[in-house]
Coordinates of C-alpha atoms in Angstrom, one line a residue:
Chain A
M1 CA 28.6 0.0 9.4
K2 CA 29.4 -1.5 12.8
K3 CA 33.2 -1.2 12.2
C4 CA 32.8 2.4 11.4
Y5 CA 30.8 2.9 14.6
I6 CA 33.5 1.3 16.8
K7 CA 36.2 3.4 15.0
T8 CA 34.3 6.6 15.9
I9 CA 34.2 5.6 19.5
C10 CA 37.9 4.9 19.6
L11 CA 38.8 8.2 17.9
I12 CA 36.9 10.2 20.5
I13 CA 39.3 10.1 23.4
I14 CA 37.8 11.6 26.4
L15 CA 40.1 12.9 29.1
S16 CA 38.6 14.4 32.2
F17 CA 40.7 16.9 33.9
V18 CA 40.7 19.0 37.1
V19 CA 37.1 18.3 38.1
G20 CA 37.1 19.7 41.6
T21 CA 36.4 17.3 44.4
G22 CA 33.6 19.5 45.7
I23 CA 31.4 19.0 42.7
C24 CA 28.2 17.7 44.2
R25 CA 25.0 18.0 42.2
G26 CA 22.8 18.0 45.3
G27 CA 24.8 20.9 46.8
Y28 CA 23.3 23.5 44.5
D29 CA 20.0 23.2 42.6
Y30 CA 21.0 24.6 39.3
I31 CA 17.8 23.4 37.7
D32 CA 14.7 22.9 39.8
I33 CA 13.4 19.6 38.5
T34 CA 9.9 20.4 39.5
H35 CA 9.8 23.7 37.6
P36 CA 12.8 23.4 35.3
F37 CA 11.7 25.9 32.8
L38 CA 10.4 28.6 35.2
R39 CA 13.7 30.4 35.2
K40 CA 16.2 29.9 32.5
I41 CA 19.9 30.0 33.7
P42 CA 21.9 32.7 31.9
I43 CA 24.9 31.1 30.3
A44 CA 27.8 32.6 28.4
I45 CA 29.3 30.6 25.5
P46 CA 32.0 32.7 23.9
V47 CA 33.4 31.6 20.5
F48 CA 36.0 28.9 21.3
K49 CA 39.7 29.9 21.3
K50 CA 41.8 28.6 18.4
I51 CA 45.0 27.3 19.8
Y52 CA 46.9 27.8 16.5
S53 CA 45.4 30.1 14.0
G54 CA 44.3 28.9 10.6
D55 CA 41.2 29.0 8.5
A56 CA 40.0 25.6 9.5
A57 CA 40.4 26.3 13.2
E58 CA 38.8 29.7 12.7
R59 CA 35.7 28.1 11.1
L60 CA 35.5 25.2 13.4
S61 CA 35.8 27.3 16.6
K62 CA 32.8 29.3 15.4
T63 CA 30.6 26.4 14.2
A64 CA 31.4 24.2 17.3
S65 CA 30.6 27.0 19.8
D66 CA 27.5 27.9 17.9
L67 CA 26.4 24.3 17.8
L68 CA 27.0 24.1 21.6
S69 CA 24.9 27.2 22.1
E70 CA 22.0 25.9 19.9
S71 CA 22.1 22.4 21.5
L72 CA 22.0 23.8 25.1
E73 CA 19.3 26.3 24.1
F74 CA 17.2 23.4 22.7
T75 CA 16.9 21.9 26.2
G76 CA 14.9 24.9 27.4
Y77 CA 17.0 25.2 30.6
F78 CA 19.2 28.1 29.5
K79 CA 19.2 31.7 28.4
I80 CA 22.1 32.0 26.0
L81 CA 23.7 35.4 26.5
D82 CA 24.4 37.7 23.5
R83 CA 28.1 37.6 22.6
E84 CA 28.0 41.3 21.8
A85 CA 27.7 42.0 25.5
F86 CA 30.9 40.1 26.5
L87 CA 33.7 42.0 28.1
V88 CA 36.4 39.6 27.1
D89 CA 37.6 38.2 23.7
M90 CA 38.6 34.6 24.3
Q91 CA 41.0 34.7 21.4
T92 CA 43.2 37.1 23.3
V93 CA 43.3 35.3 26.7
T94 CA 46.6 33.7 27.4
S95 CA 45.3 30.7 29.3
L96 CA 41.9 29.0 29.1
A97 CA 42.4 27.7 32.6
N98 CA 42.5 31.2 34.2
V99 CA 39.1 32.9 34.1
N100 CA 38.4 36.3 35.5
F101 CA 34.9 35.4 36.8
H102 CA 34.0 39.0 37.5
N103 CA 34.0 39.7 33.7
W104 CA 31.1 37.1 33.5
T105 CA 29.1 37.7 36.6
S106 CA 29.0 41.5 35.8
I107 CA 27.1 40.7 32.5
G108 CA 24.7 38.4 34.4
A109 CA 26.2 35.0 33.4
E110 CA 25.8 32.3 36.0
L111 CA 27.4 29.7 33.9
L112 CA 30.3 29.9 31.4
V113 CA 31.5 27.5 28.8
T114 CA 34.9 28.0 27.4
G115 CA 36.5 26.0 24.6
G116 CA 39.8 25.6 22.9
V117 CA 40.2 24.1 19.4
L118 CA 43.3 22.6 17.9
I119 CA 43.4 21.2 14.4
E120 CA 46.0 18.7 13.1
G121 CA 45.4 17.3 9.7
N122 CA 41.9 15.8 9.7
Q123 CA 41.8 15.6 13.5
V124 CA 40.5 18.1 15.9
E125 CA 41.2 18.4 19.6
M126 CA 38.7 20.2 21.7
E127 CA 39.1 21.3 25.3
L128 CA 35.8 22.2 26.9
R129 CA 35.0 23.6 30.4
L130 CA 31.9 24.5 32.3
Y131 CA 32.2 27.0 35.1
D132 CA 29.9 28.3 37.8
T133 CA 30.8 31.9 37.6
F134 CA 29.4 33.0 41.0
K135 CA 31.1 30.1 42.9
E136 CA 34.2 30.6 40.7
K137 CA 34.4 26.9 40.2
L138 CA 35.0 24.5 37.4
L139 CA 32.1 22.1 37.2
V140 CA 33.3 19.9 34.4
G141 CA 36.1 19.9 32.0
K142 CA 36.9 17.4 29.2
R143 CA 39.3 17.1 26.3
Y144 CA 38.1 15.3 23.2
K145 CA 40.0 14.2 20.1
G146 CA 38.4 13.0 16.9
L147 CA 37.9 13.5 13.2
I148 CA 36.9 17.0 12.2
K149 CA 33.7 15.6 10.6
N150 CA 32.7 14.2 14.0
Q151 CA 32.7 17.7 15.7
R152 CA 28.9 17.4 16.2
K153 CA 29.4 14.3 18.2
I154 CA 32.1 15.9 20.3
V155 CA 30.0 19.0 21.1
R156 CA 27.0 16.9 22.0
R157 CA 29.0 14.7 24.3
F158 CA 30.0 17.8 26.2
C159 CA 26.4 19.0 26.2
S160 CA 25.4 15.7 27.8
E161 CA 28.1 16.3 30.5
I162 CA 26.8 19.8 31.1
V163 CA 23.2 18.7 31.5
F164 CA 24.2 15.7 33.6
I165 CA 26.1 18.0 36.1
L166 CA 23.1 20.3 36.3
T167 CA 20.1 17.9 36.3
G168 CA 21.5 14.4 37.1
D169 CA 20.3 13.1 33.7
K170 CA 22.4 12.8 30.5
G171 CA 19.6 14.3 28.4
F172 CA 18.8 13.5 24.9
F173 CA 21.8 14.6 22.9
N174 CA 22.4 11.2 21.4
S175 CA 18.7 10.6 20.6
E176 CA 16.9 10.7 17.3
I177 CA 13.3 11.2 16.2
A178 CA 11.4 8.9 13.7
F179 CA 8.4 10.3 11.9
V180 CA 6.2 9.9 8.9
S181 CA 6.8 12.3 5.9
K182 CA 5.1 12.6 2.6
S183 CA 8.1 14.3 1.0
S184 CA 8.4 11.7 -1.7
G185 CA 4.7 11.7 -2.5
N186 CA 4.0 8.7 -0.4
K187 CA 4.0 8.4 3.4
E188 CA 7.4 6.9 4.4
I189 CA 9.4 6.7 7.6
Y190 CA 12.2 9.2 8.2
I191 CA 14.7 9.7 11.0
C192 CA 16.4 12.9 12.1
E193 CA 18.6 13.9 15.0
F194 CA 16.9 15.2 18.1
D195 CA 17.1 18.8 16.9
G196 CA 15.8 18.1 13.4
Y197 CA 19.3 17.8 11.9
N198 CA 20.1 15.4 9.1
P199 CA 16.6 14.0 8.2
R200 CA 16.9 10.8 6.1
Q201 CA 14.4 8.5 4.5
I202 CA 14.3 5.0 6.1
T203 CA 11.6 3.2 4.2
H204 CA 11.1 3.2 0.4
L205 CA 7.9 1.2 0.2
K206 CA 6.0 3.6 -2.1
S207 CA 2.8 3.0 -0.2
I208 CA 1.2 4.3 3.0
T209 CA 3.6 3.8 5.9
L210 CA 2.7 4.9 9.4
S211 CA 3.3 4.9 13.1
P212 CA 7.1 4.3 13.7
A213 CA 8.0 2.9 17.1
W214 CA 11.6 2.6 18.5
S215 CA 12.7 -0.4 20.5
S216 CA 14.2 0.6 23.9
D217 CA 17.7 -0.4 22.7
G218 CA 17.2 1.9 19.7
K219 CA 18.1 -0.9 17.3
W220 CA 14.7 -1.8 16.0
L221 CA 11.9 0.1 14.4
A222 CA 8.3 -1.2 14.1
Y223 CA 5.7 0.4 11.8
T224 CA 2.6 -0.2 9.8
S225 CA 2.7 -0.2 6.0
Y226 CA 0.2 -1.0 3.1
A227 CA 3.1 -2.1 0.9
K228 CA 1.5 -5.4 0.3
G229 CA -2.1 -4.0 0.1
N230 CA -3.2 -4.6 3.7
P231 CA -2.1 -2.6 6.7
D232 CA 0.6 -5.0 7.9
L233 CA 3.1 -4.6 10.8
Y234 CA 6.8 -4.4 9.9
I235 CA 9.5 -5.1 12.5
K236 CA 12.9 -4.1 11.1
H237 CA 16.4 -3.9 12.4
L238 CA 17.8 -0.5 11.5
R239 CA 21.4 -1.7 10.6
Q240 CA 21.0 -5.3 9.6
K241 CA 18.6 -6.9 7.1
R242 CA 16.6 -8.7 9.8
G243 CA 13.0 -8.5 10.7
A244 CA 9.5 -9.8 10.4
V245 CA 6.1 -8.8 8.9
I246 CA 2.8 -9.5 10.7
S247 CA 0.2 -9.8 8.0
K248 CA -2.9 -11.0 9.6
K249 CA -6.4 -10.4 8.2
G250 CA -7.6 -6.9 9.2
I251 CA -5.5 -4.1 10.6
N252 CA -2.0 -4.8 12.1
I253 CA -1.2 -1.4 13.7
T254 CA 0.1 0.8 16.6
P255 CA 3.3 -1.1 17.7
A256 CA 4.8 -0.3 21.1
W257 CA 7.9 -2.1 22.3
V258 CA 8.0 -3.5 25.8
P259 CA 10.8 -1.6 27.7
N260 CA 14.1 -3.6 27.7
K261 CA 12.5 -6.6 26.0
F262 CA 12.5 -8.0 22.4
A263 CA 8.7 -8.0 22.5
L264 CA 6.0 -5.5 21.6
A265 CA 2.3 -4.8 21.9
A266 CA 0.3 -4.0 18.8
T267 CA -3.3 -3.8 17.7
L268 CA -4.6 -6.6 15.5
S269 CA -8.2 -7.1 14.2
F270 CA -8.0 -10.7 12.9
S271 CA -10.5 -11.8 15.5
G272 CA -13.0 -9.4 13.9
D273 CA -12.4 -6.7 16.5
P274 CA -9.4 -4.4 17.1
E275 CA -7.6 -5.8 20.2
I276 CA -4.2 -5.3 21.7
Y277 CA -1.9 -8.4 21.6
L278 CA 1.6 -9.0 23.1
L279 CA 4.0 -10.2 20.3
T280 CA 7.5 -11.5 20.3
G281 CA 10.1 -9.4 18.3
T282 CA 9.8 -12.1 15.6
G283 CA 6.1 -11.4 15.3
K284 CA 4.5 -14.3 17.1
V285 CA 1.4 -13.7 19.2
I286 CA 2.2 -14.4 22.9
N287 CA -1.2 -13.4 24.3
R288 CA -4.1 -11.1 24.1
L289 CA -4.0 -8.0 26.4
T290 CA -7.4 -6.5 25.9
K291 CA -10.6 -8.5 26.1
K292 CA -13.5 -6.0 25.7
R293 CA -15.7 -5.9 22.5
G294 CA -15.1 -2.7 20.5
I295 CA -12.0 -0.7 19.6
D296 CA -8.9 -1.1 21.8
L297 CA -5.6 0.2 20.5
S298 CA -2.5 2.4 20.8
P299 CA -0.6 0.7 23.7
S300 CA 2.1 2.7 25.5
W301 CA 4.2 1.0 28.2
S302 CA 5.2 2.4 31.6
P303 CA 9.0 2.6 31.9
D304 CA 9.1 -0.6 34.1
G305 CA 6.9 -2.5 31.7
K306 CA 4.4 -3.4 34.4
H307 CA 1.6 -1.2 33.1
M308 CA 0.2 -0.4 29.7
A309 CA -1.8 2.7 28.8
F310 CA -4.1 2.3 25.8
V311 CA -7.2 3.7 24.1
S312 CA -10.5 2.0 24.4
K313 CA -14.0 2.9 23.1
R314 CA -15.6 0.8 25.9
P315 CA -17.3 3.9 27.5
G316 CA -18.8 4.9 24.1
T317 CA -16.1 7.4 23.3
P318 CA -12.3 6.8 22.9
Q319 CA -10.6 7.3 26.3
V320 CA -7.3 6.4 27.8
Y321 CA -7.1 3.4 30.1
I322 CA -4.4 1.8 32.1
K323 CA -3.9 -2.0 32.5
N324 CA -1.9 -3.6 35.2
I325 CA -0.3 -6.5 33.4
S326 CA 0.3 -8.9 36.3
S327 CA -3.1 -8.4 38.0
G328 CA -5.0 -7.8 34.8
A329 CA -6.9 -4.8 36.4
V330 CA -8.0 -2.1 34.1
R331 CA -8.9 1.5 35.1
R332 CA -10.0 4.5 33.1
L333 CA -7.5 7.4 33.2
T334 CA -9.2 10.3 31.2
F335 CA -12.6 11.6 31.9
Q336 CA -12.5 15.1 30.4
G337 CA -13.6 15.4 26.8
R338 CA -15.1 12.9 24.4
Y339 CA -12.1 11.9 22.3
N340 CA -8.8 11.2 24.0
T341 CA -6.3 9.1 22.0
Q342 CA -2.5 8.6 21.4
P343 CA -1.3 8.0 25.0
S344 CA 2.5 8.3 25.5
W345 CA 3.8 7.3 29.0
S346 CA 6.5 9.6 30.3
P347 CA 10.1 8.2 30.8
K348 CA 9.9 9.2 34.5
G349 CA 6.8 7.1 34.8
D350 CA 4.5 9.6 36.5
K351 CA 2.6 11.1 33.6
V352 CA 0.8 10.3 30.3
A353 CA 0.7 12.7 27.4
Y354 CA -2.1 12.3 24.9
A355 CA -4.1 14.1 22.2
G356 CA -7.6 15.3 23.4
M357 CA -10.2 16.7 21.1
G358 CA -12.3 19.8 22.0
N359 CA -14.4 21.9 19.6
G360 CA -13.2 19.6 16.8
R361 CA -9.6 20.3 17.4
N362 CA -6.9 18.0 18.9
N363 CA -4.5 19.4 21.5
I364 CA -1.8 17.9 23.6
F365 CA -2.6 17.2 27.3
V366 CA -0.6 15.7 30.1
I367 CA -2.2 13.8 33.0
G368 CA -0.8 12.3 36.1
I369 CA -1.1 8.5 36.3
D370 CA -3.1 9.1 39.4
G371 CA -5.5 11.1 37.2
Q372 CA -4.3 14.5 38.4
G373 CA -4.8 17.3 35.9
P374 CA -5.0 17.1 33.0
I375 CA -3.0 20.1 31.9
Q376 CA -3.5 21.3 28.3
L377 CA -0.1 22.2 26.7
T378 CA -1.2 23.4 23.2
H379 CA -3.9 26.0 22.6
D380 CA -5.7 27.5 19.6
Q381 CA -3.1 26.6 17.0
G382 CA -4.5 24.0 14.6
D383 CA -4.5 20.3 15.3
N384 CA -1.8 19.1 17.7
E385 CA -1.3 15.3 17.8
A386 CA 0.9 12.3 18.4
P387 CA 2.9 13.4 21.5
S388 CA 6.1 11.6 22.3
W389 CA 8.6 12.3 25.2
S390 CA 12.3 12.9 25.0
P391 CA 14.2 10.1 26.7
D392 CA 14.9 12.3 29.7
G393 CA 11.3 13.4 30.0
S394 CA 12.1 17.1 29.6
L395 CA 10.6 17.7 26.2
I396 CA 7.7 16.5 24.1
V397 CA 7.7 16.2 20.3
F398 CA 4.4 16.3 18.5
S399 CA 2.8 17.2 15.1
S400 CA 0.8 20.4 14.5
T401 CA -1.0 22.0 11.6
R402 CA -0.5 25.5 13.2
E403 CA 1.3 26.7 10.1
G404 CA -0.8 24.9 7.5
P405 CA 0.4 21.4 6.5
S406 CA 1.3 19.1 9.4
R407 CA 4.8 19.5 10.7
I408 CA 6.9 18.3 13.7
Y409 CA 7.2 20.6 16.7
V410 CA 8.9 20.4 20.1
M411 CA 8.0 21.9 23.4
T412 CA 9.1 21.5 27.0
A413 CA 7.1 19.0 29.1
Y414 CA 5.3 22.0 30.6
G415 CA 4.3 23.4 27.2
T416 CA 6.7 26.2 27.0
D417 CA 9.2 27.0 24.2
Q418 CA 7.1 25.5 21.3
R419 CA 9.0 25.5 18.1
R420 CA 9.1 23.7 14.8
L421 CA 11.7 21.0 14.5
L422 CA 12.0 20.8 10.8
A423 CA 10.0 21.4 7.6
L424 CA 10.3 19.0 4.7
E425 CA 8.2 19.0 1.6
G426 CA 4.8 17.5 2.1
E427 CA 3.3 16.6 5.5
Q428 CA 5.1 15.3 8.6
T429 CA 3.2 13.4 11.2
E430 CA 3.5 10.8 14.0
P431 CA 6.9 11.6 15.6
D432 CA 8.4 9.0 17.9
W433 CA 11.4 10.0 20.1
S434 CA 14.1 7.3 20.4
P435 CA 15.6 6.1 23.7
G436 CA 18.6 8.0 25.0
M437 CA 21.4 6.2 23.3
V438 CA 21.2 5.7 19.6
N439 CA 23.9 5.9 17.1
N440 CA 26.8 6.8 19.4
Chain B
M1 CA -68.9 -47.5 -79.3
R2 CA -65.9 -48.8 -77.5
K3 CA -63.7 -46.2 -79.3
K4 CA -66.0 -43.4 -78.1
L5 CA -65.7 -44.7 -74.6
L6 CA -62.0 -44.6 -74.8
I7 CA -62.0 -41.0 -76.2
N8 CA -64.4 -40.0 -73.4
L9 CA -62.1 -41.6 -70.9
A10 CA -59.2 -39.9 -72.3
M11 CA -61.0 -36.6 -72.2
V12 CA -61.9 -37.2 -68.6
L13 CA -58.3 -37.8 -67.7
V14 CA -56.6 -35.3 -70.0
I15 CA -58.8 -32.3 -69.6
P16 CA -58.8 -32.2 -65.9
G17 CA -55.1 -33.0 -66.2
F18 CA -54.7 -30.1 -68.5
L19 CA -56.8 -28.0 -66.4
F20 CA -54.8 -29.0 -63.4
T21 CA -51.7 -28.2 -65.2
V22 CA -52.9 -24.8 -66.1
S23 CA -54.1 -24.0 -62.7
C24 CA -50.9 -25.5 -61.3
A25 CA -48.8 -23.3 -63.5
K26 CA -50.8 -20.3 -62.5
K27 CA -50.6 -21.2 -58.9
T28 CA -46.8 -21.7 -59.1
I29 CA -46.3 -18.3 -60.5
R30 CA -48.5 -16.8 -57.8
A31 CA -46.6 -18.8 -55.1
D32 CA -43.3 -17.5 -56.4
T33 CA -44.2 -13.9 -55.9
S34 CA -45.7 -14.5 -52.5
L35 CA -42.6 -16.4 -51.4
T36 CA -40.4 -13.5 -52.3
Q37 CA -42.7 -11.2 -50.5
Q38 CA -42.7 -13.5 -47.5
A39 CA -38.9 -13.7 -47.5
E40 CA -38.7 -10.0 -47.6
D41 CA -41.2 -9.7 -44.8
E42 CA -39.4 -12.3 -42.8
A43 CA -36.1 -10.6 -43.3
A44 CA -37.6 -7.3 -42.3
A45 CA -39.2 -8.9 -39.3
E46 CA -35.9 -10.6 -38.4
K47 CA -34.1 -7.3 -38.8
A48 CA -36.6 -5.6 -36.6
K49 CA -36.3 -8.4 -34.1
Q50 CA -32.6 -8.2 -34.2
A51 CA -32.7 -4.5 -33.7
I52 CA -35.0 -5.0 -30.8
E53 CA -32.8 -7.7 -29.5
E54 CA -29.8 -5.5 -30.0
Q55 CA -31.5 -2.7 -28.3
R56 CA -32.5 -5.0 -25.5
L57 CA -29.0 -6.3 -25.2
Q58 CA -27.7 -2.8 -25.2
E59 CA -30.2 -1.8 -22.7
E60 CA -29.4 -4.8 -20.7
T61 CA -25.7 -4.0 -20.9
E62 CA -26.4 -0.4 -20.0
R63 CA -28.6 -1.5 -17.2
K64 CA -25.9 -3.9 -16.0
A65 CA -23.3 -1.2 -16.3
T66 CA -25.5 1.2 -14.4
A67 CA -26.1 -1.4 -11.7
R68 CA -22.4 -2.2 -11.6
N69 CA -21.5 1.5 -11.5
M70 CA -24.0 2.0 -8.8
F71 CA -22.5 -0.9 -6.9
L72 CA -19.1 0.6 -7.3
N73 CA -19.8 4.3 -7.0
E74 CA -22.6 4.6 -4.5
D75 CA -20.9 5.0 -1.1
I76 CA -22.5 4.6 2.3
F77 CA -21.9 7.3 4.8
F78 CA -21.3 7.3 8.6
E79 CA -21.7 9.7 11.5
F80 CA -18.5 11.0 13.3
D81 CA -16.8 8.4 15.3
S82 CA -19.4 5.8 14.5
A83 CA -19.6 2.5 12.6
V84 CA -23.3 2.3 12.9
L85 CA -25.1 1.7 9.5
L86 CA -27.7 4.5 9.0
A87 CA -31.1 3.7 7.3
E88 CA -29.9 5.2 4.0
A89 CA -26.7 3.2 4.2
Q90 CA -28.7 0.0 4.8
A91 CA -30.9 0.8 1.8
I92 CA -27.8 1.2 -0.4
L93 CA -26.3 -2.0 1.0
K94 CA -29.5 -3.9 0.1
K95 CA -29.1 -2.8 -3.5
K96 CA -25.5 -3.9 -3.4
A97 CA -26.5 -7.3 -2.0
E98 CA -29.1 -7.7 -4.8
W99 CA -26.4 -6.9 -7.3
L100 CA -24.0 -9.4 -5.7
I101 CA -26.8 -12.1 -5.9
N102 CA -27.3 -11.3 -9.6
N103 CA -23.6 -11.5 -10.2
P104 CA -22.6 -14.6 -8.4
D105 CA -19.0 -14.8 -9.8
V106 CA -18.0 -11.4 -8.4
T107 CA -16.0 -11.1 -5.2
A108 CA -15.8 -7.7 -3.6
T109 CA -13.8 -5.7 -1.1
V110 CA -15.4 -3.4 1.4
E111 CA -13.3 -0.3 2.2
G112 CA -13.7 1.7 5.5
H113 CA -12.7 5.4 5.5
C114 CA -12.7 8.2 8.0
D115 CA -12.5 12.0 8.0
E116 CA -9.4 13.8 9.1
R117 CA -10.6 15.0 12.4
G118 CA -9.7 12.0 14.6
T119 CA -6.2 10.8 15.1
N120 CA -4.6 8.5 12.4
E121 CA -4.3 5.3 14.5
Y122 CA -7.8 5.5 15.9
N123 CA -9.2 6.1 12.5
L124 CA -7.5 3.0 11.2
A125 CA -9.4 1.0 13.8
L126 CA -12.6 3.0 13.1
G127 CA -12.3 2.4 9.4
D128 CA -11.9 -1.3 10.2
R129 CA -15.1 -1.3 12.2
R130 CA -17.0 0.5 9.4
A131 CA -15.9 -1.9 6.8
A132 CA -16.6 -4.9 9.1
S133 CA -20.2 -3.7 9.9
A134 CA -20.9 -3.2 6.1
K135 CA -19.5 -6.7 5.4
T136 CA -21.6 -8.3 8.2
F137 CA -24.7 -6.5 6.9
L138 CA -24.2 -8.0 3.4
M139 CA -23.6 -11.4 4.9
D140 CA -26.9 -11.1 6.8
L141 CA -28.5 -10.5 3.4
G142 CA -27.2 -13.8 2.1
I143 CA -23.9 -12.9 0.6
S144 CA -21.3 -15.5 1.4
G145 CA -18.5 -14.3 3.6
S146 CA -16.0 -15.9 1.2
R147 CA -16.9 -13.4 -1.5
L148 CA -16.2 -10.4 0.7
T149 CA -13.0 -9.1 2.1
Y150 CA -12.5 -5.7 3.9
I151 CA -9.8 -3.2 4.5
S152 CA -9.5 0.0 6.5
Y153 CA -7.8 3.1 5.1
G154 CA -8.4 5.2 8.1
E155 CA -8.1 8.9 7.1
E156 CA -5.3 8.1 4.6
R157 CA -7.5 8.3 1.4
P158 CA -10.0 11.1 1.5
V159 CA -12.2 11.7 -1.6
D160 CA -12.5 15.4 -0.7
P161 CA -9.3 17.1 0.5
G162 CA -11.2 19.9 2.1
H163 CA -11.1 20.8 5.8
N164 CA -14.8 21.5 6.4
E165 CA -18.0 19.6 7.4
E166 CA -19.0 19.0 3.7
A167 CA -15.7 17.3 3.0
W168 CA -15.6 15.4 6.2
A169 CA -19.2 14.0 5.6
K170 CA -18.0 12.7 2.2
N171 CA -14.9 11.2 3.6
R172 CA -16.6 9.2 6.4
R173 CA -17.6 6.4 4.0
G174 CA -17.8 2.8 3.1
H175 CA -16.8 2.0 -0.5
L176 CA -17.0 -1.3 -2.4
T177 CA -14.7 -2.4 -5.1
I178 CA -14.8 -5.5 -7.3
N179 CA -11.8 -7.8 -6.9

């Protein structure tokens, strides 16, 4: 597996070319970080030009340009312009490097992506460029070479380049989402790509398996399973047969990896009371993090690992609290409503998403860590639970019963562009978005 | 004279002897019939006794089975987001404790369950609290903690798959199983 992984990297040769010296992200606010989804940037993505004609190139130029459109649309930043409105057919242009920008500004495109596809044997060479049509400027251009079957990877690398140029963050194009699915009849852990592509079953425990949690290097997954009768905590390496099982008396649940450490917090009730403990990656208890009688659970770490959000029933109803790990100080974060659970700390560190119940229904809320808000992101559409942020903090994945059985949905961090990620047989619940770089 | 005395003596000995024999014979015959009668009576009585015993045993078995079924099937119920044992739940647990006292070889597992409304993880912890409070209550009634284990299933194993208050009320339960 590892060999194959290295090979893939070697095959994708990236050549940057003619990136103008004047490219400065700060110079032009393409995407307003404070209101990134308020105005979507109109972008034109014509079908890539096939350098030599042939059926394979024909197909690939279409699928690759469509994939690029879909991947960029997924971010919520762009309005993908209808190809029917285009004034130019890219297949007829003589040179990809010479663009008549007026053809694009006149149809309202502010950005343009052009691509060229060359196929030789089982290899593909793709030449991709992003232009600012009004400034008539090349923003980024790359040439990639790799196996035809790795075209998705190539397209997504360029998506990362585009989003990086526009926002200063590489985005989530190499990320994955773990979730629970009952497709096989039992609840098992599945993983799919960020856009729902290629879902695959990871556990085959034929039991009840719940609450997947990614380590911050994307190599480990922790989850709870009843495989041996009791709700035990499993810590598993995704590629190697390594791991540990924590099987103490009572519940062993809600794992949350400490950022950039081989350690995790989890809820154990062996003391007779559900409390949060800090554990090594090999499953040994380091120390106890919550000390109040009554239910404490669902830890979620701040990106710097200095604070931990968690749920506590200490006020009589479940509410979100924040603990400062070094000082030990604990403060209550949520005051609205009588049932606030499943906190998820944003990757930028300034917000916590959670599920709050009102009128018997759960909905997704976001609250500032200073307590500002909260803002309700889902409304009147079934139960909406288990929020988890994309690694760049721009999107939130969650589960919803809005169409009947629970399914996985995605929305922007501001609650716009809500859409279903995938639909497998049975229910899908408890999504957890991986860190930025998995599997590349 | 001496001869007459001897005859008289013989008469004295023989006649009662004869008489005795006769009466004896008669008595024997009578005794035989009464013995048969008695055996029959006794057999009937025995049979009746056995029947009664059998019925008693059967009733006992039924009673035990009923008690066992009640122990297994009679769940205790909770209010939303609560692990507090209601009066009715306490009454049921008292019966369960009695049964455990009468069946000292049995070890049992207390299961804690929740309705679907809360979130999965929190419900695992709530189910844990529910099972633990039922276990503690049984221990307070004299059941050794070594005979009781507990497990939370959260909202993962509803008895009623419905999405209404009726179903939720049934699913917020404590259930006992025999190990």
